[in-house]
Coordinates of C-alpha atoms in Angstrom, one line a residue:
M1 CA 4.5 -10.9 5.5
S2 CA 0.9 -9.8 5.6
L3 CA 2.0 -6.1 5.4
L4 CA 4.1 -6.7 2.2
P5 CA 1.1 -6.5 -0.2
M6 CA -0.1 -3.3 1.6
L7 CA 3.4 -1.8 1.2
I8 CA 3.5 -2.8 -2.5
I9 CA 0.0 -1.4 -3.1
S10 CA 0.9 1.9 -1.3
I11 CA 4.1 2.3 -3.5
G12 CA 2.1 1.5 -6.6
L13 CA -0.6 4.0 -5.7
L14 CA 2.1 6.6 -4.9
F15 CA 3.6 6.1 -8.4
L16 CA 0.1 6.2 -10.0
V17 CA -0.8 9.4 -8.2
N18 CA 2.5 10.9 -9.1
H19 CA 2.0 10.1 -12.8
Q20 CA -1.6 11.4 -12.8
M21 CA -0.7 14.6 -11.0
R22 CA 2.2 15.2 -13.3
Q23 CA -0.1 14.6 -16.3
V24 CA -2.6 17.0 -14.8
G25 CA 0.2 19.5 -14.1
A26 CA 1.4 19.3 -17.7
E27 CA -2.1 19.9 -18.9
E28 CA -2.4 22.9 -16.6
I29 CA 0.9 24.3 -17.9
E30 CA -0.3 24.0 -21.5
R31 CA -3.5 25.7 -20.5
I32 CA -1.6 28.5 -18.9
R33 CA 0.7 28.8 -21.9
D34 CA -2.3 28.8 -24.3
S35 CA -4.0 31.5 -22.1
L36 CA -0.9 33.7 -22.1
I37 CA -0.5 33.3 -25.9
E38 CA -4.1 34.0 -26.4
S39 CA -3.8 37.2 -24.5
K40 CA -0.8 38.1 -26.6
Q41 CA -2.7 37.4 -29.8
E42 CA -5.6 39.6 -28.7
A43 CA -3.2 42.4 -27.9
L44 CA -1.4 42.0 -31.3
Q45 CA -4.6 42.1 -33.2
H46 CA -5.7 45.1 -31.2
Y47 CA -2.4 47.0 -32.0
V48 CA -2.7 46.2 -35.7
E49 CA -6.2 47.6 -35.7
I50 CA -4.9 50.7 -34.0
A51 CA -2.2 51.1 -36.6
I52 CA -4.6 50.6 -39.5
T53 CA -7.0 53.2 -37.9
A54 CA -4.1 55.6 -37.4
V55 CA -3.2 55.7 -41.1
K56 CA -6.6 55.4 -42.5
P57 CA -7.0 59.2 -43.0
Y58 CA -4.0 59.2 -45.2
L59 CA -5.1 56.3 -47.3
S60 CA -8.9 57.0 -47.5
S61 CA -8.9 58.0 -51.2
A62 CA -9.3 55.3 -53.9
I63 CA -5.8 56.0 -55.2
P64 CA -3.6 57.5 -52.4
T65 CA -0.9 59.8 -53.5
S66 CA 2.7 59.1 -53.0
Q67 CA 2.8 61.9 -50.5
A68 CA -0.1 60.4 -48.5
M69 CA 1.5 57.0 -48.5
E70 CA 4.8 58.4 -47.3
S71 CA 3.0 60.2 -44.5
A72 CA 1.3 57.0 -43.5
K73 CA 4.6 55.2 -43.5
E74 CA 6.1 57.9 -41.2
V75 CA 3.2 57.4 -38.8
L76 CA 3.7 53.7 -38.8
R77 CA 7.4 54.0 -38.2
S78 CA 6.8 56.1 -35.1
M79 CA 4.3 53.8 -33.5
R80 CA 5.5 51.7 -30.5
F81 CA 3.8 49.1 -28.3
G82 CA 5.7 48.5 -25.1
P83 CA 9.5 48.4 -24.9
D84 CA 10.0 46.6 -28.2
G85 CA 6.7 46.5 -30.1
Y86 CA 6.8 48.2 -33.5
I87 CA 5.0 48.1 -36.9
F88 CA 6.3 46.5 -40.1
V89 CA 4.8 46.5 -43.6
F90 CA 5.5 44.3 -46.6
D91 CA 4.0 44.2 -50.1
K92 CA 2.8 40.9 -51.6
Q93 CA 6.3 40.2 -53.0
G94 CA 8.0 40.4 -49.6
N95 CA 9.6 43.8 -50.1
T96 CA 10.0 45.7 -46.8
L97 CA 8.1 49.0 -46.9
V98 CA 8.2 49.9 -43.2
H99 CA 10.2 48.6 -40.3
G100 CA 9.9 50.6 -37.2
M101 CA 12.8 49.0 -35.3
S102 CA 15.3 48.5 -38.2
P103 CA 14.8 51.2 -40.9
Q104 CA 17.9 49.8 -42.7
L105 CA 15.8 46.7 -43.7
E106 CA 13.4 48.9 -45.7
G107 CA 13.7 48.3 -49.5
R108 CA 15.0 44.8 -49.0
N109 CA 13.1 41.7 -50.1
L110 CA 12.7 39.4 -47.1
Y111 CA 10.2 36.9 -48.6
D112 CA 12.5 33.9 -48.3
L113 CA 14.1 35.0 -45.0
E114 CA 14.4 32.0 -42.6
D115 CA 14.8 31.8 -38.9
P116 CA 17.3 29.3 -37.2
D117 CA 14.5 26.7 -37.3
G118 CA 14.1 27.0 -41.1
S119 CA 10.8 28.8 -40.9
R120 CA 10.2 31.4 -43.7
F121 CA 8.2 33.6 -41.4
V122 CA 7.9 36.7 -43.7
R123 CA 6.3 34.5 -46.4
D124 CA 4.0 33.0 -43.8
L125 CA 3.0 36.4 -42.4
I126 CA 2.2 37.7 -45.9
Q127 CA 0.1 34.6 -46.7
E128 CA -1.8 34.9 -43.4
G129 CA -2.4 38.6 -43.9
L130 CA -3.7 38.0 -47.4
K131 CA -6.1 35.4 -46.0
G132 CA -7.7 38.0 -43.7
G133 CA -5.3 38.0 -40.8
G134 CA -3.3 35.4 -38.9
Y135 CA -0.5 34.6 -36.4
V136 CA 3.0 33.3 -37.0
A137 CA 5.5 32.2 -34.4
Y138 CA 9.2 32.3 -35.2
I139 CA 12.7 33.0 -33.8
W140 CA 14.2 36.5 -34.2
D141 CA 17.7 37.8 -33.4
E142 CA 17.0 40.6 -30.9
P143 CA 20.2 42.3 -29.6
T144 CA 18.4 43.8 -26.6
R145 CA 17.4 40.3 -25.5
N146 CA 20.9 38.7 -25.9
G147 CA 20.3 37.1 -29.2
L148 CA 17.7 34.7 -30.6
T149 CA 14.3 35.1 -29.0
P150 CA 10.9 33.5 -29.7
K151 CA 8.5 36.0 -31.2
L152 CA 4.8 36.0 -32.2
S153 CA 3.5 38.3 -34.9
Y154 CA 0.1 39.2 -36.4
A155 CA -0.4 40.5 -39.9
E156 CA -3.4 41.8 -41.8
A157 CA -3.8 43.1 -45.4
M158 CA -4.8 46.7 -46.2
L159 CA -4.9 49.0 -49.3
G160 CA -6.6 46.3 -51.3
D161 CA -4.0 43.7 -50.5
Q162 CA -1.2 46.0 -51.6
W163 CA 0.2 46.2 -48.1
V164 CA 0.5 43.5 -45.3
L165 CA 0.8 45.4 -42.0
G166 CA 1.8 43.6 -38.8
T167 CA 3.4 43.8 -35.4
G168 CA 4.9 41.3 -33.0
F169 CA 5.7 40.5 -29.4
Y170 CA 8.6 38.6 -28.0
I171 CA 7.1 35.8 -26.0
D172 CA 10.1 34.7 -23.9
D173 CA 8.2 36.3 -20.9
V174 CA 5.4 33.7 -21.6
E175 CA 8.0 30.9 -21.3
L176 CA 9.4 32.5 -18.2
A177 CA 5.9 32.7 -16.7
V178 CA 5.2 29.1 -17.7
A179 CA 8.6 28.1 -16.1
N180 CA 7.7 29.9 -12.9
Q181 CA 4.3 28.2 -12.9
Q182 CA 5.9 24.9 -13.5
A183 CA 8.2 25.4 -10.5
I184 CA 5.1 26.2 -8.4
L185 CA 3.3 23.1 -9.6
D186 CA 6.4 21.0 -9.0
A187 CA 6.6 22.3 -5.5
Q188 CA 2.9 21.6 -4.9
L189 CA 3.3 18.2 -6.4
S190 CA 6.2 17.4 -4.1
Q191 CA 4.3 18.6 -1.1
T192 CA 1.2 16.6 -2.1
L193 CA 3.3 13.4 -2.7
M194 CA 5.0 13.9 0.6
R195 CA 1.6 14.2 2.4
I196 CA 0.4 11.1 0.6
F197 CA 3.7 9.3 1.5
L198 CA 3.4 10.3 5.2
S199 CA -0.3 9.3 5.2
A200 CA 0.5 6.0 3.7
L201 CA 3.4 5.5 6.2
A202 CA 1.0 6.4 9.0
I203 CA -1.5 3.9 7.8
I204 CA 1.1 1.2 7.4
L205 CA 2.4 1.9 11.0
L206 CA -1.2 1.8 12.3
A207 CA -1.7 -1.5 10.4
C208 CA 1.5 -2.9 12.0
I209 CA 0.3 -1.9 15.4
A210 CA -3.1 -3.4 14.7
V211 CA -1.5 -6.6 13.4
L212 CA 0.7 -6.9 16.4
M213 CA -2.2 -6.3 18.7
L214 CA -4.3 -8.8 16.8
G215 CA -1.4 -11.2 16.8
Q216 CA -1.1 -10.9 20.6
R217 CA -4.9 -11.4 20.9
I218 CA -4.7 -14.5 18.8
V219 CA -1.3 -16.0 19.7
K220 CA -1.6 -15.6 23.5
P221 CA -4.9 -17.5 23.9
A222 CA -3.6 -20.1 21.4
E223 CA -0.4 -20.5 23.4
Q224 CA -2.5 -20.8 26.6
T225 CA -4.6 -23.5 25.0
S226 CA -1.6 -25.3 23.6
K227 CA 0.1 -25.3 27.0
A228 CA -3.0 -26.5 28.8
L229 CA -3.4 -29.3 26.3
K230 CA 0.3 -30.2 26.6
D231 CA -0.1 -30.3 30.4
I232 CA -3.1 -32.6 30.2
A233 CA -1.4 -34.8 27.7
E234 CA 1.7 -35.2 29.9
G235 CA -0.5 -35.8 33.0
E236 CA 0.6 -32.7 34.8
G237 CA -2.3 -30.5 34.0
D238 CA -4.4 -28.7 36.5
L239 CA -8.0 -29.6 35.5
T240 CA -9.4 -26.9 37.8
K241 CA -7.9 -24.1 35.7
R242 CA -9.8 -22.5 32.9
L243 CA -8.9 -20.3 30.0
D244 CA -9.9 -16.6 30.1
V245 CA -12.7 -15.9 27.6
I246 CA -12.1 -12.2 26.6
S247 CA -14.0 -12.1 23.3
D248 CA -17.0 -13.4 21.4
D249 CA -15.0 -14.2 18.3
E250 CA -13.5 -17.5 17.2
I251 CA -10.7 -17.3 19.7
G252 CA -13.3 -16.8 22.5
Q253 CA -15.3 -19.8 21.2
V254 CA -12.1 -22.0 21.2
A255 CA -11.5 -21.0 24.8
Q256 CA -15.1 -21.8 25.8
E257 CA -15.0 -25.1 24.0
F258 CA -11.7 -25.9 25.7
N259 CA -13.1 -25.1 29.1
V260 CA -16.1 -27.4 28.4
F261 CA -13.7 -30.1 27.3
T262 CA -11.6 -29.6 30.5
D263 CA -14.8 -29.8 32.6
K264 CA -15.7 -33.1 31.0
I265 CA -12.2 -34.5 31.5
H266 CA -12.2 -33.2 35.1
Q267 CA -15.6 -34.8 35.8
L268 CA -14.4 -38.1 34.2
V269 CA -11.3 -38.1 36.3
K270 CA -13.3 -37.5 39.4
E271 CA -15.6 -40.4 38.6
V272 CA -12.6 -42.6 37.9
K273 CA -10.9 -41.5 41.1
T274 CA -14.1 -42.3 43.0
S275 CA -14.3 -45.7 41.4
I276 CA -10.6 -46.4 42.2
E277 CA -11.2 -45.3 45.8
S278 CA -14.2 -47.7 46.1
L279 CA -12.2 -50.5 44.6
S280 CA -9.4 -49.8 47.0
E281 CA -11.8 -50.0 49.9
S282 CA -13.2 -53.3 48.6
T283 CA -9.7 -54.6 48.2
E284 CA -8.9 -53.7 51.8
V285 CA -12.0 -55.5 53.0
M286 CA -11.1 -58.6 50.9
K287 CA -7.6 -58.4 52.3
V288 CA -8.9 -58.5 55.8
V289 CA -11.2 -61.4 55.0
V290 CA -8.4 -63.3 53.3
T291 CA -6.2 -62.6 56.3
R292 CA -8.8 -63.9 58.7
S293 CA -9.4 -67.0 56.5
H294 CA -5.7 -67.7 56.5
E295 CA -5.6 -67.4 60.3
D296 CA -8.6 -69.7 60.6
S297 CA -7.0 -72.2 58.3
S298 CA -3.7 -72.1 60.2
L299 CA -5.6 -72.7 63.5
Q300 CA -7.6 -75.5 62.0
Q301 CA -4.3 -77.0 60.6
S302 CA -2.7 -76.8 64.0
E303 CA -5.7 -78.4 65.7
T304 CA -5.8 -81.1 63.1
T305 CA -2.0 -81.8 63.7
Q306 CA -2.7 -82.1 67.4
V307 CA -5.6 -84.5 66.9
A308 CA -3.4 -86.6 64.5
A309 CA -0.6 -86.6 67.1
A310 CA -3.1 -87.8 69.8
I311 CA -4.4 -90.5 67.5
H312 CA -0.9 -91.6 66.7
E313 CA -0.1 -91.8 70.5
M314 CA -3.3 -93.7 71.1
S315 CA -2.5 -96.1 68.3
A316 CA 0.9 -96.7 69.8
A317 CA -0.6 -97.3 73.2
V318 CA -3.1 -99.7 71.7
E319 CA -0.3 -101.5 69.9
E320 CA 1.6 -101.7 73.2
V321 CA -1.4 -103.0 75.1
A322 CA -2.0 -105.5 72.3
G323 CA 1.6 -106.6 72.5
S324 CA 1.4 -107.0 76.3
A325 CA -1.9 -108.9 76.0
S326 CA -0.3 -111.2 73.4
K327 CA 2.6 -111.8 75.6
A328 CA 0.2 -112.5 78.6
A329 CA -1.8 -114.9 76.5
S330 CA 1.4 -116.7 75.5
A331 CA 2.5 -116.9 79.1
A332 CA -0.8 -118.2 80.1
L333 CA -0.7 -120.8 77.4
E334 CA 2.7 -121.9 78.5
A335 CA 1.6 -122.1 82.1
D336 CA -1.4 -124.1 81.1
K337 CA 0.8 -126.4 79.1
E338 CA 3.2 -126.9 82.0
A339 CA 0.3 -127.4 84.4
R340 CA -1.0 -130.1 82.2
A341 CA 2.3 -131.7 81.9
G342 CA 2.8 -131.8 85.7
Q343 CA -0.3 -133.8 86.2

């Protein structure tokens, strides 16, 4: 039962560590995602600056000609960044002036275009561009990526806010990288939790062994003490035996005190035994004296009986003599009477 609290604490700590590590892992994943998005944002801003620099020679005059503007648009349509990076240009009303990937969209007003989540991303891009430049995340239907795909775009105003030029990256690779990193963190978390679990299990097993050893160390001397006390109480104890003192702790002190107690009892029993032996010797002496007194009394009684018998015999003889004397006196008296009568 003493191990139950330790087990409960270990399980509680395991859950606490699991929660904290998952929380730290989630924060790390967000940090990774933010870092990847930040690198995408820096690249987008860099590509927009490249595009603006590329068409600046065509638009350097105060009022660019239509020919110059068309030349600038052609340059922008031809620019590519990676496998699916391109340039798009809107005016402030949302009319599409350039679309490097889908030229068929040029001339269409996309100001109120919404993605599947309801975000009017063209409007948001124009507003961010007119503010001096900004980022907008949205969902775009990209056939080369099997449909709807998350995308991040950056837009910036040019030509005195007449154009809002931008470009974008699909960021599904960011989510893929985040998912891979999440899998790595989950694996590391599982390994760490397993190590913690095994460590806790090892500690509990060691504690069990320690408790068993401690229990043996405590229970065995206690059982010896109990058995010795029981033997003494039942009168069958060997008072010459002593408990083994194997430690200086409380158990050892109990054993020492028991040995002292047994010594005192042993000494007391020896003294009582000596007194009983002395009393037994005195009893034997008195028995001899009584026996002799009884013999003397018997002898004296016999002698007294003999004296009494002799006295009785003497008394009978005296009585007989007295009778004979009485008869003789009577005869003498008769003879005297007869003698007198004869005269």
